[in-house]
CSV table of C-alpha atoms and ligand atoms in Angstrom, one decimal:
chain,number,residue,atom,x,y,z
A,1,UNK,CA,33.1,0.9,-8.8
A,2,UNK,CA,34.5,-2.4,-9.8
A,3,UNK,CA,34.9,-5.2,-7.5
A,4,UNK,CA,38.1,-7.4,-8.3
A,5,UNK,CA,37.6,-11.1,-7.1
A,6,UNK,CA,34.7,-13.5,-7.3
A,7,UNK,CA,33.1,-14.3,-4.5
A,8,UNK,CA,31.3,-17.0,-2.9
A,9,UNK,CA,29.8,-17.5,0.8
A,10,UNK,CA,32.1,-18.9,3.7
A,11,UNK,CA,29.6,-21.6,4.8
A,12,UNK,CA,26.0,-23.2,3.7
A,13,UNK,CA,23.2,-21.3,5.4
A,14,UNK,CA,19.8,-22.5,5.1
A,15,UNK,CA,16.5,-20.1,4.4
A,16,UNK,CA,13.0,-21.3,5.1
A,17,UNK,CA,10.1,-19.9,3.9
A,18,UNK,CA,6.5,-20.1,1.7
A,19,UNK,CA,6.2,-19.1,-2.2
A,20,UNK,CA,4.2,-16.0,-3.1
A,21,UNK,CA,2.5,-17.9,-5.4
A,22,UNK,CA,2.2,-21.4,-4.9
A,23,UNK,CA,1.5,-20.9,-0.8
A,24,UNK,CA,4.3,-23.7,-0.5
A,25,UNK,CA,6.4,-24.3,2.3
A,26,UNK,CA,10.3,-24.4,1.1
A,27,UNK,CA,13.5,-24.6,2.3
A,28,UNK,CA,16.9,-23.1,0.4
A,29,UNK,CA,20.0,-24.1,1.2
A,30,UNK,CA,23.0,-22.2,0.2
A,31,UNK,CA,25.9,-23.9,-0.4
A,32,UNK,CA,29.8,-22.5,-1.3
A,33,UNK,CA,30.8,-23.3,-4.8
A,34,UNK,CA,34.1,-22.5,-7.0
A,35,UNK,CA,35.6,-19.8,-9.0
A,36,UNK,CA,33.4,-20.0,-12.3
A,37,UNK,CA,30.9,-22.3,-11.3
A,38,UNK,CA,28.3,-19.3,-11.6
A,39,UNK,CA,24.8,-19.2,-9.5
A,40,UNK,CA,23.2,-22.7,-9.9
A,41,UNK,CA,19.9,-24.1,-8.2
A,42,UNK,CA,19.7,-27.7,-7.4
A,43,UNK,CA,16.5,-29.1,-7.5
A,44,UNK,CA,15.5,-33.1,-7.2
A,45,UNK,CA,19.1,-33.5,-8.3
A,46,UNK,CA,18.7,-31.5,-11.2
A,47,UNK,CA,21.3,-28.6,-12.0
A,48,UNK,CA,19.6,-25.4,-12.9
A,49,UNK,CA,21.6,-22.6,-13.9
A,50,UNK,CA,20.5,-19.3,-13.0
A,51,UNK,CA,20.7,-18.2,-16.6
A,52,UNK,CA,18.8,-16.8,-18.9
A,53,UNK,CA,18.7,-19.7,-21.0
A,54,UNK,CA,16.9,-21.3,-18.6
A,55,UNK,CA,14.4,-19.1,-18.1
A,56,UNK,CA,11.0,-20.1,-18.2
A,57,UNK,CA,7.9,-18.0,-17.5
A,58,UNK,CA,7.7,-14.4,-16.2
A,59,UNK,CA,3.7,-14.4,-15.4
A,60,UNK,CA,4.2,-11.9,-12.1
A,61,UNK,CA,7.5,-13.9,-11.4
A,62,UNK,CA,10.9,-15.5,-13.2
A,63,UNK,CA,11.1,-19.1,-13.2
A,64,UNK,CA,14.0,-20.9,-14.7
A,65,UNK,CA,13.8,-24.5,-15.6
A,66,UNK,CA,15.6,-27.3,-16.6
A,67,UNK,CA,15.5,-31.3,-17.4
A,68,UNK,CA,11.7,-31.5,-15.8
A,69,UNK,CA,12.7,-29.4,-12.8
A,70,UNK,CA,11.2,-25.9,-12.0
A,71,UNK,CA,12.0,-22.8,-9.3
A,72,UNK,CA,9.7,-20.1,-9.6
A,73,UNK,CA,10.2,-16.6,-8.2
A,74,UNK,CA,14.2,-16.3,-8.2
A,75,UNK,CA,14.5,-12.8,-8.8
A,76,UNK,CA,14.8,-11.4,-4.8
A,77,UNK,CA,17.3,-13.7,-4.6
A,78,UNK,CA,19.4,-12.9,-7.7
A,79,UNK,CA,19.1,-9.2,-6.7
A,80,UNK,CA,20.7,-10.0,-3.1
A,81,UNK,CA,23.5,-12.3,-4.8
A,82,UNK,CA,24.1,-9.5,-7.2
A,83,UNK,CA,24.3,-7.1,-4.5
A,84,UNK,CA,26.2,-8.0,-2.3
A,85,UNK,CA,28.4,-9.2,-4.6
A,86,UNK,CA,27.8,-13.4,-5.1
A,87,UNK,CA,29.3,-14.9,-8.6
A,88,UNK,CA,29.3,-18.2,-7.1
A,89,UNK,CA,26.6,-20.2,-5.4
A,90,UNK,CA,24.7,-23.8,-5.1
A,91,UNK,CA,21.0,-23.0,-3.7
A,92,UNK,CA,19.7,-26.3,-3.0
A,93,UNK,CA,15.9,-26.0,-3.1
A,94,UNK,CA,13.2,-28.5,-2.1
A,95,UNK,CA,9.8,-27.2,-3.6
A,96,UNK,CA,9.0,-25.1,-6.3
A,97,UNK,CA,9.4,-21.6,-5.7
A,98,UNK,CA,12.0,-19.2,-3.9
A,99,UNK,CA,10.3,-18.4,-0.4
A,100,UNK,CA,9.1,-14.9,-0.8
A,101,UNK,CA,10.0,-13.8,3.1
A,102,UNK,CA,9.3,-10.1,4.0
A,103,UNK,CA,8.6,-9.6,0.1
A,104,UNK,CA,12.3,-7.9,-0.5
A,105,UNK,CA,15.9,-8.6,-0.9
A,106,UNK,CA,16.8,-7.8,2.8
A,107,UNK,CA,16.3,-11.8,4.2
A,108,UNK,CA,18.5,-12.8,1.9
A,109,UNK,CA,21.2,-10.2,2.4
A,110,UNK,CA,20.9,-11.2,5.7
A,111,UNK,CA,21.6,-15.0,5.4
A,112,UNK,CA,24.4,-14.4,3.3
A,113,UNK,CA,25.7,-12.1,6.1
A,114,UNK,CA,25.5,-15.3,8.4
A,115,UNK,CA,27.2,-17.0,5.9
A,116,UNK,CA,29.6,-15.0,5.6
A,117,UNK,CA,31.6,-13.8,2.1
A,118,UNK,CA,34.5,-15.8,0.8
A,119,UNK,CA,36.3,-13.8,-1.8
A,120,UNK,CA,37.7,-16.1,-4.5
A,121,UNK,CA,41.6,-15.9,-6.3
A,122,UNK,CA,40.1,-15.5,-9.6
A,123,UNK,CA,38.7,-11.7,-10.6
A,124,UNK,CA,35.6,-11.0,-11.4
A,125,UNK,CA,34.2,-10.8,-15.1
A,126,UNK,CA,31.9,-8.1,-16.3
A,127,UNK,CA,29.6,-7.3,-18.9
A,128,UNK,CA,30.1,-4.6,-20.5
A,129,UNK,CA,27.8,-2.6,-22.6
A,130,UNK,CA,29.6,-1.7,-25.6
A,131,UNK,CA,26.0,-0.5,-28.0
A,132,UNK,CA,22.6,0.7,-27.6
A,133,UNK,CA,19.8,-1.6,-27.2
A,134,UNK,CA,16.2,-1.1,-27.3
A,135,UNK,CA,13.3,-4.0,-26.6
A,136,UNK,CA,10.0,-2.5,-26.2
A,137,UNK,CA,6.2,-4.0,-26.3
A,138,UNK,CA,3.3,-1.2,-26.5
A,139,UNK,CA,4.2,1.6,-24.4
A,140,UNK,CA,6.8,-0.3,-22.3
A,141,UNK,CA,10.3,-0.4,-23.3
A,142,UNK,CA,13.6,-0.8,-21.7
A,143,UNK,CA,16.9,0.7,-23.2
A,144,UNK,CA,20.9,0.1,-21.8
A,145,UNK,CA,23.6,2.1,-23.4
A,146,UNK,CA,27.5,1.8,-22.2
A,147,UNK,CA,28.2,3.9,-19.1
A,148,UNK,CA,31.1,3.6,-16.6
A,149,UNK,CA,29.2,1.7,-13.8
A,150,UNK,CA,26.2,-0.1,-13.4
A,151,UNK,CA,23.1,2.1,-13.3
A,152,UNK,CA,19.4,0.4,-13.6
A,153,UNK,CA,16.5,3.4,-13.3
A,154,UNK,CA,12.7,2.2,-13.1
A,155,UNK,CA,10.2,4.6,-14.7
A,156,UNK,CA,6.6,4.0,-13.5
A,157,UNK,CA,3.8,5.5,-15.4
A,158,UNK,CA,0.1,4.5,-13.1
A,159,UNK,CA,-2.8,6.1,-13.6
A,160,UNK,CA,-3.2,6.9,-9.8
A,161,UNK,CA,-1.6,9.1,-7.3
A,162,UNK,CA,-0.4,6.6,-4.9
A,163,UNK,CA,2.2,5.3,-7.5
A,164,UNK,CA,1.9,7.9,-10.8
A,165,UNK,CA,5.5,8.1,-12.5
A,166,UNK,CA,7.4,7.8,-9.8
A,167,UNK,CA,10.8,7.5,-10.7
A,168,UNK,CA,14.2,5.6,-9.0
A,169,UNK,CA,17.9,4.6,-10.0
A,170,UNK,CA,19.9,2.9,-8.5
A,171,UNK,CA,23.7,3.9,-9.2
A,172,UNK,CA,26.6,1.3,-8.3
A,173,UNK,CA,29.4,3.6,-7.5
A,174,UNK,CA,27.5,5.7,-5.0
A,175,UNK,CA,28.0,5.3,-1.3
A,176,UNK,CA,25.3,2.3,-0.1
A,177,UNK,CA,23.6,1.8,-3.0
A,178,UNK,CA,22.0,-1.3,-2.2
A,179,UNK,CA,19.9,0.2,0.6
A,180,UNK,CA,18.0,2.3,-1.5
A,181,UNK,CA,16.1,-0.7,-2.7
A,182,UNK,CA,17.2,-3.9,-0.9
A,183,UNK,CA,14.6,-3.5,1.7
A,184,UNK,CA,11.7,-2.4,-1.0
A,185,UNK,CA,8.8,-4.8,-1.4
A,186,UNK,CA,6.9,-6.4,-3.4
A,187,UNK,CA,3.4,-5.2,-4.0
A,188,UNK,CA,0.4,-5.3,-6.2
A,189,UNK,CA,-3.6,-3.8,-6.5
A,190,UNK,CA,-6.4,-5.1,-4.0
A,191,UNK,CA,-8.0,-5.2,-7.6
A,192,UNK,CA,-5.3,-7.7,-8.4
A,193,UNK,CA,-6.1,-10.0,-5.7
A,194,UNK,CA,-8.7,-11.3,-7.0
A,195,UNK,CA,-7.3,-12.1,-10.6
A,196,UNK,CA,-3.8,-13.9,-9.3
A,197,UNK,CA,-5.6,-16.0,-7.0
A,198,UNK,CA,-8.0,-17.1,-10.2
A,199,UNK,CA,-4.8,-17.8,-11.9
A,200,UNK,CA,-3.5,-19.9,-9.0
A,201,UNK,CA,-1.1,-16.9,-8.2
A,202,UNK,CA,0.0,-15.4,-4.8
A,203,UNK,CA,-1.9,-18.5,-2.6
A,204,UNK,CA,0.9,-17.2,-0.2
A,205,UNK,CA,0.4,-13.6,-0.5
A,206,UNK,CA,-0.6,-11.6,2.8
A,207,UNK,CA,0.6,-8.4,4.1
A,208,UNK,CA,3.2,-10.0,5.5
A,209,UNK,CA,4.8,-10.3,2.7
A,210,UNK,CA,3.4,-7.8,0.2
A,211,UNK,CA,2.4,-3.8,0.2
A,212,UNK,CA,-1.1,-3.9,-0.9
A,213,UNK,CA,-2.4,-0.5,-2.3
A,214,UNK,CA,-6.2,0.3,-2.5
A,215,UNK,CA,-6.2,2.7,-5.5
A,216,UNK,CA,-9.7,3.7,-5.3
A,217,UNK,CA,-8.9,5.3,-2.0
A,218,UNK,CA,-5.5,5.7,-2.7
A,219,UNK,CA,-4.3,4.1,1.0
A,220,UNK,CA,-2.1,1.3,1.7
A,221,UNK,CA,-3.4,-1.3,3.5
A,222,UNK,CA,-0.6,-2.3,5.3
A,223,UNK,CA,-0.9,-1.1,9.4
A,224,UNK,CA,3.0,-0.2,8.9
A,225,UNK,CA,2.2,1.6,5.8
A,226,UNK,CA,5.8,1.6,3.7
A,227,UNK,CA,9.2,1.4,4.1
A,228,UNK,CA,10.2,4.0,1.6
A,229,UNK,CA,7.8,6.4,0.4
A,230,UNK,CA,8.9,5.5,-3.2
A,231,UNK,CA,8.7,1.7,-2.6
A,232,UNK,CA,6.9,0.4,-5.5
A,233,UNK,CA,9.6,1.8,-7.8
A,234,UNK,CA,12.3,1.0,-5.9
A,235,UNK,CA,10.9,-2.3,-5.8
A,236,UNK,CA,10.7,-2.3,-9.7
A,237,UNK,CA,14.4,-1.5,-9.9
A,238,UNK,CA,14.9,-4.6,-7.3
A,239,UNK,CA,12.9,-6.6,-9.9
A,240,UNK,CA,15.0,-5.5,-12.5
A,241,UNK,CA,18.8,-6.0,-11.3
A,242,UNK,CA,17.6,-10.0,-10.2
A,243,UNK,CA,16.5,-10.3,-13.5
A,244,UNK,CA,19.6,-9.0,-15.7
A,245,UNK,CA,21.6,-11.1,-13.3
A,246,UNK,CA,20.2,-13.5,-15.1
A,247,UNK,CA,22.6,-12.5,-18.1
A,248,UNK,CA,25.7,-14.7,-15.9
A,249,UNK,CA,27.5,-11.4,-15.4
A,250,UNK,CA,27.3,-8.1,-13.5
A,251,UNK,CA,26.2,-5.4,-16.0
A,252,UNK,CA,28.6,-2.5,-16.5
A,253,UNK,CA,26.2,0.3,-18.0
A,254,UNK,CA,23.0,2.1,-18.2
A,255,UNK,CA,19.5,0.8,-18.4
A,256,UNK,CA,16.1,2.1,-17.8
A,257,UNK,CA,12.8,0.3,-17.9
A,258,UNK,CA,9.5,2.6,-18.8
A,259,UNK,CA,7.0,0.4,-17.0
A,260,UNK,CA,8.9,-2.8,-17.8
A,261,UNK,CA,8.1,-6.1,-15.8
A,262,UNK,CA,10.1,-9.5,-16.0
A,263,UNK,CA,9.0,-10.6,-19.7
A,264,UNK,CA,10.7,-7.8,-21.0
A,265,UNK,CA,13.5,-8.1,-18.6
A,266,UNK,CA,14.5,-11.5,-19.8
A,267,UNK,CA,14.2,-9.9,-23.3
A,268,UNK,CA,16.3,-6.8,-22.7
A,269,UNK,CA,18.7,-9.5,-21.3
A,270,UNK,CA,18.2,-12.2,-24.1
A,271,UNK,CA,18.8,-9.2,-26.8
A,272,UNK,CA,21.9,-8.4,-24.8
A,273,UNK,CA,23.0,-11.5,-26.2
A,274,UNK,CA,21.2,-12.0,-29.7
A,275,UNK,CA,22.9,-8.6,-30.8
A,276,UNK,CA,26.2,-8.8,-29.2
A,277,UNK,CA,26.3,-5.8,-27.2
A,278,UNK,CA,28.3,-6.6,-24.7
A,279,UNK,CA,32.4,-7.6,-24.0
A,280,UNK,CA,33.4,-9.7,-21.4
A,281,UNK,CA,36.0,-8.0,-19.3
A,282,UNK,CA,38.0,-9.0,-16.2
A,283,UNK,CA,38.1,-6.9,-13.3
A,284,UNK,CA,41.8,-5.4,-14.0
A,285,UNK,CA,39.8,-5.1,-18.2
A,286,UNK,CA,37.3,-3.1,-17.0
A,287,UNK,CA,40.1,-0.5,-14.1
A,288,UNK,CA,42.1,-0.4,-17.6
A,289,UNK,CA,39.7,0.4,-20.4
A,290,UNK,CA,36.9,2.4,-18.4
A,291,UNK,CA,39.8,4.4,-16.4
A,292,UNK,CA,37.9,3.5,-13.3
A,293,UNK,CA,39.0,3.6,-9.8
A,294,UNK,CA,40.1,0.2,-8.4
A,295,UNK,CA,38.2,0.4,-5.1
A,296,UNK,CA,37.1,-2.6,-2.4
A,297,UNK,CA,33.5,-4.1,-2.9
A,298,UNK,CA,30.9,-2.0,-1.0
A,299,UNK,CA,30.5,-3.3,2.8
A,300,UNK,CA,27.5,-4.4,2.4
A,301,UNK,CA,27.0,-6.7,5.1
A,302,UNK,CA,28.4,-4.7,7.6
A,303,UNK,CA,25.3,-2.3,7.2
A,304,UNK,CA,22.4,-4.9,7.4
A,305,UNK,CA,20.9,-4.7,10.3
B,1,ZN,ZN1,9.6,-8.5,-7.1
């Protein structure tokens, strides 16, 4: 499925929330921008393009920096822009990191449904996979090949029963994608809990926000329990399409992470580009050369709640 037209929202909509990890209260603001501008924070007056040569750290998050100025935590947000479709957008932010909301993409789906979408005159450009690549670090690794939509599949491997190997792709072309794992938290170890808060991590963590598994007893400590019974990959996959957004451009092709987390995200993405393995291509490229059906972008607003 191939989306022809850039987009940007219809009007600036404003977001407020705390960071995961720094416990911060922060306010976005997004704000329409032009055809080719790309995603861009603004920060203290500071331009920070959400690219991946601006990426910063990945400790449990994916900052991006630039010129002395910092957002933490972007990659919720980048998987909402993705999905619903976003090449073009100013996010004014006043504190450090990306308010973590209900700990999913959903919030920000939702904003940019009171926004509203403005599609652009110019088409969209893709990336598209044209060789295999392969970045891996002990037993993790993540692999894309070319394929003739986007497909991103997480492959967990814990040594418990709650999680296990669960496995979960998400597929572009088929019908509502994006709710299989717009909606999936975040969510870490009560074992954890103890180690990110020495590191000065999740300060702003609470059930609200996170699933929290015991895996002693195997339960979830959440009253609600979870939203999908698979939520933890599905989550993972979330994790990973913010991340290769990161690359400027939606991905066309195939990519699946074996226990991968946002380092090697930004270094499947950063090899994307070291070893050439992808081709730019316009929307009308991609109909042409992939024989693809020219269909409308997904509705994606019209199925948030
Ligand atoms: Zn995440």
């Amino acid at each position: 499925m191939v989306c022809q037209f850039q987009r940007t929202i219809q009007k600036p909509v404003q977001i407020k929330g705390i960071g995961l990890h720094s416990g911060l209260p922060v306010t976005l603001k997004l704000l329409p921008a032009r055809a080719n501008d790309g995603i861009n924070f603004i920060k203290n007056g500071v331009i920070i393009p959400a690219k991946i040569g601006y990426a910063h750290s990945f400790e449990f998050s994916t900052s991006l920096y630039n010129d002395g100025e910092i957002v933490r935590t972007v990659e919720h947000l980048m998987a909402a822009l993705y999905l619903t479709g976003i090449d073009n957008l100013y996010i004014e932010i006043d504190n450090e990191e990306v308010p973590i909301l209900d700990g999913s993409a959903k919030p920000f789906i939702e904003a940019i449904k009171k926004a509203g979408i403005y599609s652009l005159k110019e088409e969209k450009v893709y990336a598209v996979l044209n060789s295999y690549v392969r970045v891996e670090n002990g037993d993790k690794f993540i692999e894309g090949r070319p394929y003739h939509t986007f497909r991103a599949t997480f492959q967990a491997d814990y040594p418990n029963n709650i999680i296990g190997n669960k496995f979960f792709t998400y597929e572009a072309e088929k019908r509502d994608a994006f709710l299989g794992v717009s909606a999936a938290r975040t969510y870490c170890f009560l074992e954890e809990v103890e180690y990110l808060k020495s590191k000065g991590l999740a300060k702003g963590g609470s059930l609200e926000n996170a699933v929290v598994f015991d895996s002693k007893t195997e339960t979830v400590l959440n009253p609600d329990g979870l939203r999908y019974e698979d939520e933890p990959v599905r989550h993972k996959v979330l994790d990973l399409i913010g991340d290769l957004y990161l690359l400027g451009y939606p991905i066309i092709g195939d990519v699946y992470s074996f226990k991968g987390g946002h380092k090697l995200n930004a270094e499947f993405v950063k090899t994307l580009i070291a070893e050439d393995a992808f081709d730019l291509k316009t929307a009308s490229e991609v109909i042409k050369s992939l024989d693809v059906k020219r269909k409308e972008c997904p509705d994606v607003l019209g199925k948030v709640a």
